[in-house]
Amino acid sequence: ALPSALWILTGCLIFLAIVPYAGGDAWAEAAIIAAIFFLGVASSLRSCIVIEQRIRPLLLPVLTFALYSMVHGTLTILVQNQTLPPTAAIPFSFDPVASLWNAVKFTAAAVFLWHLSVAFRADKKDLIWILVSTGNFFAIVGIARFVLQASFPDIFGWFVLPQLSPGVGFGTFVNQNHFAFLMLMTLGLNLGLLLSRSIDNRLRPLLLLASIFSWAAIILTASRGGIVSSIAVIVVTVVSSFYGSRNKSESLVKRSQGVKVYFLLKSLAATFGLTGLLILGVVLIGQERVLHRFEVLPRQFDSIPDTVGFSRLEVWRAASKIVDEYTFYGVGFGGFRIAVSQYLDNSGAVTPKEAHNDYLELLASGGLIAALCGIWFLYALFHAARPRSSNPRSRFENAARTGTFGAFAGIAIHSSFDFGMQFAGNWLSLIALVYIMIHNEQVVTLEPESRSHPLLIASSLICMAVISLLFGYSRVQLSFNGSADCGQMWRIPYDAESLAANAEVCEKAGNLDVADADLEEAVRWRPKDHALWLKLGKIRQSQDRSADAESAYRRAIELAPAYADPRWELGVLLVAKGRVDDGFAELRLASQRDPRYFEMILELAWLQAKADAKGTIRLLTPLEGLGYEKVATFLFGKNEYASLVLLGCTGYPGYNDGQRDALVTKLFEKRQFLYASQIYDRECGGPSDKTKLIDGDFESASVRDGAGFGWRLGELIPTLRMGYDERTFAHGGRSFGFIFDGNAETSHVLLSQTVPIEHKRQYKFSFDHRSEKLTSGGVPVLQLIIRRPDGDSLLSEIELGADHGDWINYSSFIQADDKTEAIGIRVTRRPCGQALCPIYGRLWLDNFQFE
């Protein structure tokens, strides 16, 4: 009964490990690992079973990983505890407790592989069907959630997984890419069994349906790595099955070269045809959602990095820099999330905890030693699997191995783009696939005197299970630290995570001394964690220890030079200490890294400058483009129009005419014409005496739409054509002409320009006009408009409809009062008593002057 109970418990563990976000939370992962050790205890008590000869070479590299990670963490603690002197010859872990925990995880992986050899020693069929049933169940769950959760958004929230809100993750996974990892293994097994001749024909429709479901689930995740990897799984499994179905008999060996070439070409044709069908299936199932994910891929590689978020390419670059600097030992397993801040070029608003590439993270975490252990494991796996594949016990086993081989091909590709292998729910299934690949049906037994000591092994595994449960309990406390009392949290020795959590509780309770002591202890064990230094700086600042707080902030900046948070906190501290210029230099850097800070910096500058706009601009200069626009909007809200001239003249990287015109347009809306003129002409020293009429002879051809200076076109109507005329002109080489041909509203403004003028000055205004066969009840007129901040008024109106056949010059004098800021020149028509008034003929304007 014991073997039956073991495989039932194993199946339950594999299934349940996928439910709580695939063990994504630390406490869930700890519970899964503790369960593995307890299963190991049950296996160890079966003293007649020893480790299979083919399993041993695989366990050695995994246990070496565990030993190396434990040594990595232990030596770091001894160095930080000053028991050992710091030296480059000793490996340093950025998170020693995480390294020790990873040693436990590697040990659990080895124990689980050994446990499988005990629970399924006689026949691996039960394990194969456990994996197939579990994987396909969650494929259906994932598809059902994708289809139903939009209509029933709480379908998972009220159940057990509140993090799975609509649009988040897939299936029971918070990240859809990690769900795709599980489905790759399921798809491989489904196809391998489907193509087997040993499967009962009654099961084939179910396996075909399961294969379709698992592949559709991968596509619906929209995981690009998962979709590409799934194609590899299908192609490799089908091609392997195609060759594996032929016996390695003597007749096959003696076939002619031509027959072998025929089979090769047939395989290639089948591969290309199958790939085409798969791509078509991806397009049909995924539709726009998947296609969009692939369309944006080139832009993600070519575009400028987003300083607020991060891309995989940026994380890979950061990981490569870590590998270059810590080539031999790495930064310790679990240390990547801390080390990456020093090399990542983003704001720190969203930070990666993994390298999004399992191979790069292995190198960054364990260096060359880990890489050698990885190669050792792969060699042992190949060496153990090769004789099984060439001499299968049955067609069913051969089909399972073929599917496993295809799954491995997909996993190998997918691991280059993500980190699905790091989730307990996934690596349990992966270890099960490894066992299926190398399973030996012959159980090796030894004489009683040479057998292992089962009680000693069981005791050791129980200790490991208790350690796992204690670690999980500490992580449960971290999840609910808001309800704990200061100093009452249970802590793992040397654990910076628990110390930081207790410090947070104590800070909320107002016990800053205890919080400061805990954080100082935390940075002792994790001295290269910028987040801990940042928290320590805040606590010290709350204690009015400015010098110590500044030191902590500067240390955080050293460890995360591109992040915005440390620079923001340091800047605020320096401003509070009276070092305003130094403080705002840091604050400007913070806003450049994360634009979301700029509005807070703007408010701080306004307060620091005591509501003086010029002082605010000085503190914020130099400005970036987005900052320029936000400052302009802020000053508009404060009615600080005069200061906008200073803002428009500061100059900043990326300043262009479009942004200048936008500022001018806003000032036009506020009727601040003189200030708008100074910004338009960049007259930072004040208004000049030069004439502000632009392109009066129409030689520069600069007529535009919208508000602003220069000639502006009115609304276009079907019965009017207007533009430059190079055949008829009074001065230079062109004029501006109108051709009227039918009904049109007389209220339309056809052409206009606003000319800034100085207060209390007299100007001479003149222009030339000519008309031809112009007839209408509402003749064209040119109006001169007095423009003041409080409104417009009509100064004079000149009729343009007299048909003399030659150019007519008009001139007059304009006296500006102390409120007039501009003169508006406007071409329109006189009302004719009805909404639509016909007009025919031509009109030309030229040689406008304002002196």
Short mmCIF file of C-alpha atoms in Angstrom, two decimals, residues 131-132 134-136 139 179-195 207-219 226-238 278 399-400 402-408 410-411 433:
data_model
loop_
_atom_site.label_atom_id
_atom_site.label_comp_id
_atom_site.label_asym_id
_atom_site.label_seq_id
_atom_site.Cartn_x
_atom_site.Cartn_y
_atom_site.Cartn_z
CA LEU A 131 1.54 15.17 -15.29
CA VAL A 132 -0.80 14.91 -18.28
CA THR A 134 -2.61 18.06 -14.04
CA GLY A 135 -1.29 20.08 -16.97
CA ASN A 136 -4.45 19.71 -19.01
CA ALA A 139 -4.94 24.47 -19.39
CA PHE A 179 1.99 29.74 -17.23
CA ALA A 180 3.26 29.18 -20.78
CA PHE A 181 6.27 27.38 -19.26
CA LEU A 182 3.94 24.82 -17.64
CA MET A 183 1.94 24.41 -20.82
CA LEU A 184 5.08 23.67 -22.87
CA MET A 185 5.68 20.59 -20.73
CA THR A 186 2.03 19.57 -20.97
CA LEU A 187 1.95 20.06 -24.73
CA GLY A 188 5.06 17.89 -25.21
CA LEU A 189 3.61 14.99 -23.24
CA ASN A 190 0.22 15.30 -24.95
CA LEU A 191 1.75 15.10 -28.41
CA GLY A 192 4.21 12.36 -27.52
CA LEU A 193 1.42 10.11 -26.29
CA LEU A 194 -0.93 11.08 -29.11
CA LEU A 195 1.60 9.95 -31.72
CA LEU A 207 -5.30 13.43 -26.26
CA LEU A 208 -5.92 15.33 -29.49
CA LEU A 209 -8.36 17.63 -27.69
CA ALA A 210 -5.89 18.03 -24.81
CA SER A 211 -3.11 18.94 -27.24
CA ILE A 212 -5.31 21.58 -28.85
CA PHE A 213 -6.29 22.99 -25.46
CA SER A 214 -2.73 23.20 -24.15
CA TRP A 215 -1.48 24.82 -27.37
CA ALA A 216 -4.43 27.25 -27.48
CA ALA A 217 -3.73 28.19 -23.85
CA ILE A 218 -0.14 29.08 -24.78
CA ILE A 219 -1.34 31.27 -27.65
CA GLY A 226 5.89 30.80 -25.13
CA ILE A 227 4.42 30.85 -28.66
CA VAL A 228 7.83 30.51 -30.35
CA SER A 229 8.77 27.75 -27.90
CA SER A 230 5.49 25.91 -28.50
CA ILE A 231 6.28 25.71 -32.21
CA ALA A 232 9.63 24.17 -31.28
CA VAL A 233 7.88 21.68 -28.98
CA ILE A 234 5.50 20.58 -31.73
CA VAL A 235 8.10 20.33 -34.47
CA VAL A 236 10.67 18.51 -32.33
CA THR A 237 8.09 16.09 -30.90
CA VAL A 238 6.56 15.26 -34.28
CA LEU A 278 1.29 26.44 -36.68
CA ALA A 399 6.37 8.06 -26.71
CA ALA A 400 6.65 9.64 -23.27
CA THR A 402 9.73 11.69 -27.18
CA GLY A 403 7.21 14.13 -25.71
CA THR A 404 9.63 14.94 -22.90
CA PHE A 405 12.37 15.63 -25.43
CA GLY A 406 10.08 18.06 -27.26
CA ALA A 407 9.13 19.72 -23.97
CA PHE A 408 12.82 20.16 -23.10
CA GLY A 410 10.61 24.32 -25.79
CA ILE A 411 11.77 24.94 -22.22
CA LEU A 433 10.03 15.07 -16.78
#
